[in-house]
XYZ file of C-alpha atoms in Angstrom:
729
model
C -87.810 40.085 41.530
C -85.223 40.965 44.051
C -82.121 38.222 44.233
C -82.697 35.636 47.218
C -79.812 36.191 49.563
C -77.422 33.702 49.912
C -77.719 30.794 52.629
C -75.116 30.768 55.143
C -74.026 27.569 55.501
C -74.598 25.608 59.408
C -71.663 24.152 60.890
C -72.297 21.261 62.982
C -69.574 21.884 66.055
C -70.940 18.846 68.436
C -67.860 17.152 69.781
C -65.399 21.107 69.320
C -63.847 22.400 72.983
C -62.784 25.522 73.846
C -59.349 25.561 72.053
C -61.076 24.900 68.459
C -61.499 27.311 66.152
C -62.650 27.504 62.299
C -59.863 28.623 59.950
C -59.952 29.097 56.391
C -58.187 26.645 54.388
C -56.936 29.304 52.141
C -55.284 31.364 54.577
C -53.049 28.708 56.575
C -51.785 27.666 52.957
C -50.507 31.350 52.875
C -49.287 31.636 56.273
C -47.712 27.995 56.736
C -47.149 26.680 52.892
C -45.479 30.501 51.085
C -42.977 31.133 53.845
C -41.289 27.056 53.328
C -41.473 27.785 49.357
C -40.044 31.259 49.129
C -37.649 29.176 51.336
C -36.674 26.704 49.190
C -36.357 29.103 45.992
C -34.246 31.081 47.829
C -32.256 29.417 50.085
C -31.491 26.071 49.243
C -32.417 25.337 44.964
C -32.035 28.250 42.640
C -28.212 29.618 41.811
C -27.301 33.497 42.442
C -24.928 35.328 40.190
C -21.996 33.722 41.922
C -23.146 30.444 39.980
C -23.572 28.796 43.643
C -26.697 27.458 45.834
C -25.900 28.315 49.602
C -24.735 24.811 49.990
C -21.966 24.962 47.624
C -21.070 28.447 49.082
C -20.906 27.363 52.765
C -18.760 24.291 51.553
C -16.162 27.003 49.376
C -16.246 29.395 52.542
C -15.186 26.773 54.906
C -12.631 25.186 52.478
C -11.468 28.533 52.103
C -11.220 29.103 55.909
C -9.169 25.627 55.906
C -6.318 27.127 53.467
C -7.064 23.931 51.534
C -5.015 26.024 48.176
C -1.968 23.708 48.373
C -3.062 21.065 50.420
C -5.277 18.155 50.820
C -7.168 16.823 54.540
C -9.971 14.303 55.013
C -13.684 14.688 53.993
C -14.404 13.927 56.997
C -12.863 17.228 58.255
C -14.100 19.671 56.005
C -17.678 17.811 55.749
C -17.590 18.565 59.891
C -16.225 21.984 59.655
C -18.569 23.208 57.174
C -21.430 21.752 59.673
C -20.814 25.380 61.427
C -22.120 27.109 58.408
C -24.660 24.492 57.154
C -26.678 22.129 59.632
C -28.372 20.695 57.378
C -26.209 17.375 58.169
C -23.328 15.689 57.545
C -24.388 13.461 54.324
C -26.064 16.259 52.018
C -22.827 18.303 52.664
C -20.337 15.864 51.394
C -22.628 14.575 48.386
C -21.950 18.497 47.767
C -18.280 18.028 47.712
C -18.601 15.116 45.511
C -20.103 16.912 42.890
C -17.394 19.325 42.696
C -14.533 17.229 42.624
C -12.090 16.475 39.519
C -12.702 12.530 40.169
C -16.840 12.594 39.348
C -16.448 14.328 36.408
C -19.464 16.610 36.758
C -17.927 19.936 36.321
C -16.598 20.801 33.377
C -14.312 23.643 35.586
C -13.622 21.562 38.818
C -12.995 23.631 41.725
C -11.950 20.871 44.035
C -9.225 18.857 43.857
C -9.322 14.641 45.153
C -8.192 11.553 46.148
C -10.027 8.521 46.836
C -13.684 7.029 44.981
C -15.422 9.694 44.209
C -17.825 7.760 42.096
C -19.154 8.895 38.020
C -21.342 11.701 37.444
C -22.353 9.716 34.367
C -22.946 6.397 36.555
C -25.933 5.401 38.269
C -24.477 2.969 40.197
C -20.817 3.508 40.729
C -21.081 4.860 44.116
C -18.437 6.868 46.234
C -16.556 6.084 49.374
C -17.622 7.499 52.649
C -15.434 10.452 53.922
C -13.537 9.048 56.298
C -11.595 7.097 53.028
C -11.418 10.523 51.001
C -9.466 13.542 51.056
C -9.576 16.578 48.902
C -8.705 20.290 48.401
C -8.636 23.167 45.896
C -7.952 23.178 42.535
C -5.820 26.108 41.458
C -8.586 27.866 40.170
C -10.774 28.011 42.734
C -8.622 30.668 44.163
C -10.002 33.086 41.501
C -13.695 32.442 43.202
C -12.218 34.325 46.503
C -10.289 37.215 45.325
C -10.890 40.514 46.890
C -12.888 38.454 49.914
C -10.617 39.448 52.956
C -11.001 43.416 51.080
C -14.876 43.552 51.663
C -15.556 42.361 48.162
C -18.834 40.522 49.186
C -20.872 41.432 52.324
C -20.778 39.311 55.090
C -23.591 37.763 56.805
C -24.281 35.492 60.036
C -24.413 31.709 60.348
C -27.425 29.969 61.538
C -26.446 30.490 65.015
C -25.064 33.932 64.814
C -21.502 32.879 65.905
C -20.065 33.550 62.665
C -19.917 35.230 59.415
C -19.855 34.074 56.118
C -20.397 35.443 52.970
C -23.592 36.086 51.124
C -22.011 35.756 47.679
C -18.389 35.037 46.688
C -16.273 37.432 44.693
C -16.132 34.935 41.719
C -13.723 36.896 38.939
C -14.767 34.926 35.966
C -18.529 34.557 34.855
C -18.820 31.254 37.321
C -22.230 30.711 36.946
C -21.483 29.545 33.112
C -19.075 27.764 33.598
C -20.473 25.537 35.948
C -23.906 23.178 35.404
C -26.564 23.092 38.063
C -29.828 21.746 38.480
C -31.982 22.848 40.972
C -35.776 22.037 41.532
C -37.514 24.405 43.872
C -41.734 24.817 44.263
C -43.234 25.602 41.375
C -39.884 26.444 39.355
C -36.829 24.733 38.219
C -33.063 25.667 36.894
C -31.030 23.739 34.423
C -28.077 25.580 33.392
C -25.660 24.189 30.791
C -22.286 25.040 31.421
C -19.173 26.668 28.768
C -15.878 26.636 28.385
C -13.771 28.171 30.390
C -11.674 30.208 27.894
C -14.541 30.230 25.121
C -16.773 32.224 27.868
C -13.776 34.517 29.069
C -12.838 35.297 25.345
C -16.682 35.726 24.672
C -17.228 38.419 28.242
C -14.275 40.317 27.049
C -16.279 41.273 23.417
C -19.290 41.510 24.911
C -17.908 44.051 27.638
C -16.043 45.644 24.682
C -18.871 45.842 22.426
C -23.002 44.475 23.896
C -23.716 44.123 20.424
C -21.257 41.436 20.115
C -23.054 38.009 18.661
C -20.753 35.916 21.535
C -22.121 32.538 19.217
C -19.278 33.833 17.043
C -16.852 32.868 19.963
C -18.859 30.921 22.323
C -20.996 28.785 19.863
C -22.553 26.338 22.303
C -21.983 24.588 26.073
C -19.519 22.223 26.487
C -20.141 19.366 28.593
C -18.016 17.350 30.771
C -18.770 14.397 29.662
C -18.037 15.142 25.524
C -20.524 14.564 23.076
C -21.705 16.068 19.872
C -24.268 19.062 19.428
C -26.165 18.845 16.126
C -26.119 22.895 16.116
C -28.981 24.794 15.447
C -28.201 28.365 15.160
C -31.620 29.686 15.829
C -32.394 27.498 18.950
C -28.631 28.201 20.181
C -29.659 32.149 19.478
C -33.173 31.713 21.600
C -31.197 29.920 24.559
C -28.605 32.818 24.545
C -31.464 35.946 24.645
C -34.240 34.254 26.480
C -32.693 31.208 28.880
C -34.765 28.648 27.545
C -34.723 26.138 24.365
C -33.818 22.436 23.562
C -30.002 21.067 22.998
C -29.941 18.155 21.047
C -26.308 15.992 22.070
C -25.305 13.202 20.842
C -22.693 10.250 21.667
C -19.432 10.010 19.794
C -18.015 5.947 19.021
C -15.813 4.213 17.036
C -15.750 0.901 15.284
C -13.526 -1.610 15.666
C -14.453 -3.421 11.968
C -11.967 -6.085 13.558
C -13.463 -7.570 16.071
C -17.249 -5.759 15.045
C -17.239 -3.565 18.123
C -18.869 -0.116 18.384
C -16.301 1.521 21.327
C -18.387 4.640 23.275
C -16.482 7.041 24.862
C -18.649 9.941 25.114
C -22.537 10.447 25.566
C -24.983 13.165 26.939
C -24.478 14.900 29.894
C -27.955 14.224 30.927
C -27.957 10.271 30.696
C -25.955 7.766 32.412
C -24.294 4.252 31.255
C -26.414 2.487 33.037
C -29.559 4.296 31.288
C -28.015 3.565 27.815
C -27.729 -0.255 28.376
C -30.894 -1.477 29.806
C -32.300 0.613 27.057
C -30.348 -1.459 24.175
C -30.947 -4.562 25.687
C -34.958 -3.926 25.901
C -34.865 -2.892 22.363
C -33.051 -6.063 21.584
C -35.366 -8.105 23.940
C -38.564 -6.606 21.652
C -36.609 -7.497 18.286
C -37.151 -3.971 17.631
C -33.016 -4.165 16.896
C -31.677 -7.330 15.884
C -28.024 -6.574 14.619
C -26.578 -6.346 18.215
C -24.810 -9.497 19.555
C -23.679 -7.811 22.938
C -23.683 -4.879 24.533
C -21.283 -3.870 27.744
C -19.819 -2.109 30.480
C -16.016 -1.711 29.997
C -15.382 1.735 31.930
C -12.114 1.782 33.830
C -9.697 4.127 35.407
C -9.159 5.365 31.966
C -13.024 6.776 31.949
C -16.254 6.006 30.036
C -16.608 2.716 27.799
C -19.441 1.584 26.743
C -18.955 -1.598 23.942
C -21.597 -3.320 21.929
C -20.766 -6.116 19.607
C -22.856 -6.367 16.917
C -23.686 -9.352 14.060
C -21.492 -9.777 11.109
C -23.755 -8.715 8.032
C -25.026 -5.706 10.030
C -23.699 -1.889 9.226
C -22.361 -0.171 12.630
C -23.237 3.437 11.488
C -26.662 1.889 10.881
C -27.172 0.663 13.862
C -25.717 3.951 15.683
C -28.382 5.670 13.778
C -31.722 3.710 15.357
C -29.727 3.817 18.796
C -29.458 7.385 18.732
C -33.177 7.640 17.809
C -33.947 5.097 19.988
C -31.876 5.456 23.213
C -30.699 8.395 25.396
C -27.473 8.183 23.379
C -28.591 10.832 21.427
C -30.453 12.819 24.511
C -31.892 16.740 24.552
C -30.491 18.570 27.671
C -33.408 21.319 28.643
C -32.275 24.714 29.063
C -34.164 26.636 32.271
C -31.539 29.406 33.479
C -33.253 30.261 36.441
C -31.337 32.080 38.952
C -31.686 34.576 42.189
C -30.856 38.112 41.225
C -31.247 40.458 44.411
C -33.140 37.802 46.286
C -35.843 37.412 43.460
C -36.197 34.183 40.755
C -36.174 35.497 37.159
C -35.178 33.265 33.734
C -32.170 34.798 31.948
C -30.109 34.114 28.487
C -26.410 34.307 28.270
C -26.364 37.954 27.112
C -28.999 38.432 30.659
C -26.776 36.853 32.870
C -23.479 38.383 31.777
C -24.832 41.584 31.615
C -25.832 40.831 35.619
C -22.426 39.215 36.358
C -20.327 42.687 34.596
C -22.397 44.203 37.368
C -22.037 42.352 39.745
C -18.311 42.091 39.641
C -18.142 45.855 38.886
C -19.522 46.578 42.234
C -17.466 43.588 43.902
C -13.882 45.242 42.186
C -15.051 49.210 43.120
C -15.421 47.928 47.090
C -12.122 46.290 47.078
C -10.692 49.424 45.289
C -12.603 51.463 48.196
C -11.242 49.165 51.143
C -7.583 49.504 49.534
C -8.428 53.493 49.239
C -8.828 53.465 52.753
C -5.941 51.463 53.654
C -4.058 53.872 51.768
C -5.066 57.244 53.618
C -4.762 55.779 56.699
C -0.723 55.322 55.707
C -0.839 58.613 53.984
C -2.201 60.003 57.043
C 0.515 58.441 59.521
C 3.481 59.308 56.850
C 2.552 63.100 56.948
C 2.710 62.744 60.540
C 5.925 61.186 60.183
C 7.461 63.468 57.526
C 7.027 66.615 60.057
C 8.953 64.264 62.925
C 11.587 63.377 59.973
C 12.218 67.249 59.293
C 12.927 68.588 63.051
C 14.266 65.035 64.110
C 16.269 66.533 66.352
C 13.283 68.460 68.196
C 11.306 65.060 68.624
C 14.299 63.903 70.461
C 14.754 66.985 72.629
C 10.591 66.669 73.492
C 10.751 62.871 74.354
C 13.647 63.300 76.410
C 12.277 66.577 78.161
C 9.151 64.286 79.611
C 9.444 63.183 82.565
C 6.008 60.801 82.190
C 5.570 58.145 79.304
C 1.918 59.417 79.607
C 3.175 62.806 78.840
C 5.100 61.740 75.477
C 2.515 61.320 72.687
C 0.946 64.265 73.817
C 3.912 66.825 74.257
C 4.637 65.583 70.485
C 1.242 66.202 69.580
C 1.568 69.393 70.549
C 5.271 70.027 69.413
C 4.475 69.198 65.785
C 0.847 69.614 65.153
C 0.161 66.255 64.125
C -2.929 63.926 65.799
C -2.959 61.232 68.405
C -3.064 57.864 65.970
C 0.137 60.271 63.607
C 2.259 60.554 67.786
C 1.408 57.019 68.686
C 2.870 55.375 65.110
C 6.142 57.622 65.515
C 6.704 57.004 69.216
C 6.339 52.810 67.464
C 9.768 53.826 65.445
C 12.865 52.028 66.957
C 15.902 54.526 66.790
C 18.342 52.332 64.462
C 15.575 53.107 61.611
C 16.090 57.423 62.105
C 19.487 57.436 59.576
C 19.464 59.025 56.149
C 18.342 56.047 54.064
C 15.328 55.068 56.283
C 14.252 58.789 55.920
C 14.699 58.912 52.296
C 12.473 55.639 51.479
C 9.787 57.028 54.317
C 9.915 60.401 51.570
C 9.745 58.364 48.683
C 6.995 56.004 50.232
C 4.563 59.293 50.526
C 5.032 59.763 47.058
C 3.793 55.996 45.837
C 1.090 56.025 48.475
C -0.284 59.558 46.753
C 0.001 58.040 43.289
C -1.782 54.812 44.612
C -4.118 56.674 45.880
C -5.213 59.046 42.552
C -5.342 55.940 40.582
C -7.783 53.829 42.606
C -10.220 56.948 43.011
C -10.038 57.486 39.381
C -10.613 53.694 38.699
C -13.638 54.111 41.080
C -14.802 57.060 39.370
C -15.014 55.642 35.981
C -16.983 52.597 34.908
C -14.475 52.429 32.118
C -12.037 51.598 34.085
C -13.725 49.215 35.930
C -14.421 47.192 33.033
C -11.023 47.266 31.968
C -9.893 46.137 35.165
C -12.520 43.312 34.381
C -11.359 42.319 31.265
C -7.482 42.234 32.594
C -8.702 39.491 34.820
C -10.240 37.792 32.095
C -7.761 37.752 30.171
C -5.272 36.563 32.758
C -7.359 33.160 33.093
C -8.207 32.541 29.862
C -4.443 32.437 28.732
C -3.566 30.382 32.015
C -2.244 27.115 31.356
C -3.411 25.943 34.823
C -7.024 26.737 34.108
C -7.806 26.451 30.442
C -9.061 23.291 29.075
C -9.817 22.282 25.477
C -13.667 22.232 24.015
C -15.033 18.303 24.987
C -18.232 18.699 23.166
C -18.247 19.600 19.672
C -20.076 21.191 17.478
C -21.599 19.392 14.530
C -23.413 21.993 11.963
C -23.641 19.281 9.402
C -26.113 16.613 10.896
C -29.884 18.075 11.595
C -32.207 16.294 13.764
C -34.870 16.390 11.650
C -32.589 13.932 9.480
C -32.107 11.200 11.703
C -34.544 9.029 10.705
C -34.881 5.437 11.759
C -36.957 2.113 10.559
C -37.527 0.033 13.143
C -37.432 -3.375 12.769
C -40.875 -5.137 13.384
C -40.998 -8.523 14.162
C -42.913 -10.548 11.032
C -45.146 -13.352 11.074
C -48.073 -14.396 9.377
C -51.186 -13.156 10.487
C -55.156 -13.926 10.158
C -57.219 -10.314 9.428
C -60.259 -10.301 9.914
C -62.558 -7.601 8.712
C -66.571 -6.716 9.675
C -69.058 -5.240 8.211
C -68.689 -2.428 10.619
C -65.222 -1.743 9.938
C -63.595 -3.714 13.311
C -60.239 -5.243 12.400
C -58.850 -8.161 14.620
C -55.429 -9.371 14.256
C -54.971 -13.198 14.961
C -51.656 -14.948 14.835
C -51.921 -17.879 11.781
C -50.446 -20.119 14.590
C -53.350 -19.750 17.109
C -56.065 -19.494 14.678
C -58.914 -21.726 14.455
C -61.672 -22.009 11.780
C -64.584 -23.043 14.046
C -63.542 -20.220 16.881
C -66.514 -17.906 17.232
C -65.092 -13.730 17.556
C -67.243 -11.502 19.736
C -69.388 -8.999 17.486
C -71.615 -6.629 17.736
C -75.574 -6.875 17.737
C -75.865 -6.863 13.663
C -72.623 -6.975 13.151
C -71.138 -9.743 10.457
C -67.731 -10.987 9.234
C -67.683 -9.844 5.669
C -63.455 -11.468 5.007
C -60.631 -13.205 6.372
C -57.512 -11.879 4.758
C -53.961 -13.740 4.698
C -51.342 -11.524 5.539
C -48.250 -10.533 7.409
C -47.455 -8.342 10.561
C -45.710 -6.195 8.610
C -48.187 -5.558 6.117
C -50.762 -3.044 6.294
C -54.412 -2.214 6.033
C -56.073 -0.107 3.546
C -59.050 1.688 3.900
C -61.301 3.472 1.087
C -63.126 6.305 1.721
C -66.116 7.727 -0.280
C -64.134 11.092 -0.870
C -60.980 9.011 -2.917
C -58.787 8.236 -0.178
C -57.311 5.444 1.185
C -55.696 5.115 4.576
C -53.165 2.980 5.774
C -52.594 1.634 9.284
C -49.667 -0.884 10.110
C -50.860 -4.410 11.013
C -48.013 -4.412 13.002
C -49.912 -1.578 15.102
C -52.783 -3.619 15.364
C -53.414 -5.445 18.726
C -53.935 -8.950 18.268
C -57.387 -9.724 19.336
C -58.666 -12.315 21.662
C -62.081 -14.272 20.558
C -63.968 -12.279 23.351
C -62.494 -9.339 21.924
C -64.279 -6.647 19.445
C -61.338 -5.733 17.957
C -59.842 -2.584 16.830
C -62.087 0.207 15.037
C -60.270 0.974 12.244
C -61.908 4.384 11.385
C -60.164 5.293 14.709
C -57.288 3.573 14.293
C -56.913 5.449 10.898
C -57.799 8.705 12.010
C -60.209 8.830 9.544
C -62.590 11.820 9.426
C -66.170 11.795 10.291
C -67.579 13.562 6.972
C -65.586 10.439 5.093
C -67.963 7.076 4.359
C -65.999 3.891 4.395
C -66.389 2.243 0.957
C -63.790 -0.968 1.622
C -61.311 -2.551 3.321
C -58.786 -4.740 2.829
C -55.128 -6.210 4.238
C -52.197 -6.859 2.150
C -48.584 -8.204 3.510
C -46.675 -7.905 0.168
C -49.080 -5.638 -1.543
C -49.118 -8.309 -4.200
C -52.641 -8.683 -6.472
C -54.902 -6.051 -8.311
C -57.457 -4.001 -7.411
C -60.651 -3.776 -9.384
C -63.177 -1.160 -9.356
C -66.921 -1.247 -10.618
C -68.647 1.469 -11.294
C -72.414 2.688 -11.781
C -71.846 3.391 -15.304
C -70.816 0.139 -16.377
C -66.931 0.632 -16.296
C -64.584 -1.327 -14.583
C -60.987 -1.062 -13.616
C -58.435 -2.660 -12.781
C -54.795 -1.278 -11.182
C -51.838 -2.486 -9.428
C -52.263 -2.860 -5.559
C -48.842 -1.713 -5.558
C -50.159 1.474 -6.570
C -50.353 2.381 -2.626
C -47.033 1.032 -1.325
C -44.793 4.267 -0.217
C -41.598 4.386 0.677
C -42.077 7.172 3.379
C -45.305 5.588 5.245
C -47.462 8.043 4.218
C -51.019 7.507 6.247
C -53.116 9.118 4.031
C -53.143 8.822 -0.193
C -55.459 11.231 -1.760
C -56.503 10.464 -5.310
C -56.782 6.908 -4.133
C -59.416 6.272 -7.366
C -61.785 7.429 -10.009
C -64.283 9.293 -8.141
C -66.373 11.179 -10.682
C -68.729 8.517 -11.181
C -69.739 5.983 -8.172
C -68.234 3.321 -7.764
C -70.214 0.058 -7.298
C -67.958 -2.529 -5.751
C -64.268 -2.890 -5.202
C -62.471 -6.066 -4.438
C -58.755 -7.102 -3.897
C -57.610 -10.306 -6.064
C -54.591 -11.991 -6.089
C -55.484 -13.578 -9.499
C -58.522 -13.384 -11.847
C -61.842 -14.007 -10.917
C -65.685 -14.015 -12.556
C -67.479 -11.328 -11.563
C -71.137 -10.600 -11.503
C -73.202 -7.043 -12.655
C -76.751 -6.450 -12.235
C -78.254 -3.026 -14.184
C -81.235 -1.646 -12.865
C -82.506 -2.060 -16.292
C -82.913 -5.798 -15.263
C -79.529 -7.013 -17.359
C -76.948 -9.203 -16.582
C -73.570 -10.519 -17.111
C -70.612 -12.425 -15.584
C -67.493 -11.529 -17.194
C -63.426 -12.879 -16.170
C -61.392 -9.867 -15.154
C -58.316 -11.334 -17.622
C -60.577 -9.365 -20.157
C -59.489 -5.846 -18.430
C -56.541 -3.946 -19.264
C -54.198 -3.625 -15.973
C -53.370 -0.331 -15.819
C -50.940 1.472 -14.363
C -53.074 4.380 -12.758
C -55.449 4.234 -9.827
C -57.568 6.672 -11.314
C -58.258 5.253 -14.746
C -61.722 5.823 -15.506
C -61.680 1.782 -16.175
C -62.969 -0.197 -19.690
C -66.874 -0.375 -20.606
C -68.289 -4.084 -19.434
C -71.935 -3.761 -19.553
C -73.228 -1.705 -22.502
C -76.146 1.097 -20.548
C -78.781 3.115 -22.028
C -79.138 6.296 -21.040
C -80.471 6.967 -16.977
C -79.558 3.363 -16.447
C -76.672 2.090 -14.079
C -75.497 -0.661 -11.862
C -77.102 -1.858 -8.968
C -74.267 -3.981 -7.970
C -72.127 -6.673 -8.270
C -70.198 -9.813 -6.559
C -67.122 -12.047 -7.579
C -68.521 -15.640 -8.470
C -66.577 -18.386 -6.897
C -67.821 -21.335 -9.289
C -70.144 -21.135 -12.374
C -72.779 -23.443 -12.331
C -75.438 -24.851 -15.519
C -77.464 -21.115 -14.771
C -74.486 -18.679 -14.481
C -73.013 -20.185 -17.439
C -75.532 -19.236 -19.521
C -74.991 -15.443 -18.561
C -70.988 -15.771 -19.146
C -69.937 -12.739 -22.071
C -66.989 -13.869 -24.121
C -66.209 -10.057 -25.209
C -66.218 -6.993 -23.889
C -68.545 -4.338 -23.870
C -71.847 -6.700 -23.380
C -75.275 -5.784 -23.945
C -75.842 -8.423 -20.949
C -79.115 -10.658 -20.734
C -82.015 -9.786 -19.617
C -83.780 -11.729 -16.058
C -86.075 -14.249 -16.856
C -89.493 -13.795 -15.220
């Protein structure tokens, strides 16, 4: 049968005018949104191999042109000058400047020396002063960002209005991309690059250049953050970050304890959090009673640096408090590495090894261009000196030519003819002062020619040798690594002893008496004893009914037994308080019980007191303490919870011995007291024979007898096992 042709939708064009046209949405997105996305990725959000985003680079180049290496100027002046390269507004430029300063403490290796209030990276609410009040200039290491920039080391491009030139990249003489922490959010991608200690970084780069197989983790064991802290070192994870650029680093705060004043003093925190976030989290925990050993917490940060003070109760253990806070607050936080950057205008994710490879290529090219620039200068100078040398060999002839020339304009052509030199050489010679034509000056110029030839040969040799170029990189890195003005001790320590998975916390739960109401269909209602009323009618589903009401505590647990011999444990504190008009918590869902297991019994306990009694269909009864289900590891599932080779008929959780009635399918009845059953310590005990049963006879049902009346007293047995009593017709 032939397939029907798809019907073309008819578009109602009522109200259209001649200027309107139909367009495809996907085409509009491609034409308009994609250029915007690529602009954000390439021109705003992601750093390049020099470690800078365009906003950073434009600001620093402006300061370079202002020659702020040994002086400071008002930040308002810097911001105004930078707008010649960055027209995005003064506030964004100033924010960029603030982050690069020493006083803000964002960078491990600050590039801008500052004077005034620049806020703090670790404080969300500590605002920086307006740029009319603050001053800034370069730190000493900033000079290393521009080495060779005036020797064509990098390409220059037009600024936004083509009135000035600015560098496409800065020729950084060390891997600044790994020395400067960078966070960038682009369209569809993001970047989060950690900072590394400058000395370790330079030494690791040197060794990597010498031997690409070097394990730089042995030299540079991990990032180093300006806020300090303690890295919980995982070598496998760190190696993954170094090779792929993705992974997580767990950083925890450092603290000291003032036992005399019962204070915990925190002076170093993870780079990814703030003092306000930490304090707010701790206050929230205290209000919810999850932590009850803290009296006060405050921010005592001052001119001496960051300080969070926690005052604890007399009976509390400060180390235990911090262990809990590490798990529940940003005092222990994760730095998620995502080393995304631009290489040749394309976004890529690189590990530390990959970044060093790209930086070495970049730096090699910078040095080659710088040496090529010098080489051209040397060659031009040699050309002039060779012309001068010809003159100096017969200076009298030169004087005679000059004196014999009638017109000034003919001096240069006559010298060119007389000594076989070109115009450039002749012009240089005519500019020499007469007093310089002495023996000493002539000898110095002759020596200079030899020196220039040596320099040319040296530069040509280095340019043509990749090995020699890398030696130049190593030489500079060694200089940086040994300069006291540049190098600072590692702030973030590497902790190889504490593992993240070993940090365990038992959360404090508010305890109070509760009533646990259990329905036949397995719904559990938690009602605080203080609000419980016996005459309250609780909402139930059709054909459901309340089986029992148990007194328990909020720190207790609900135990759900299944026909597979498994007990599932649910914390009562995890069960929501139930109102009269609610069904409550479906315990199978809360305990995550599989569909192929059938619920056979539910109970609740606050302290695991009392005993479990299990009646089996073979006439045996098992009795064992409920505390066999108590575990220190907070396990939620316990297998082999009772004997399963014989089908259980009934389960009872009793706090004291009770009378239990049993009935067999052969019509026999008896009542026995559970005191007659020996208490076993094993939950899988087969039990004690209570009723003797003929072959192919089994117990049908069982129940607890609250009070013995005259009739039921007649079937009470004095000893076990017993045959039971026949039921009268």
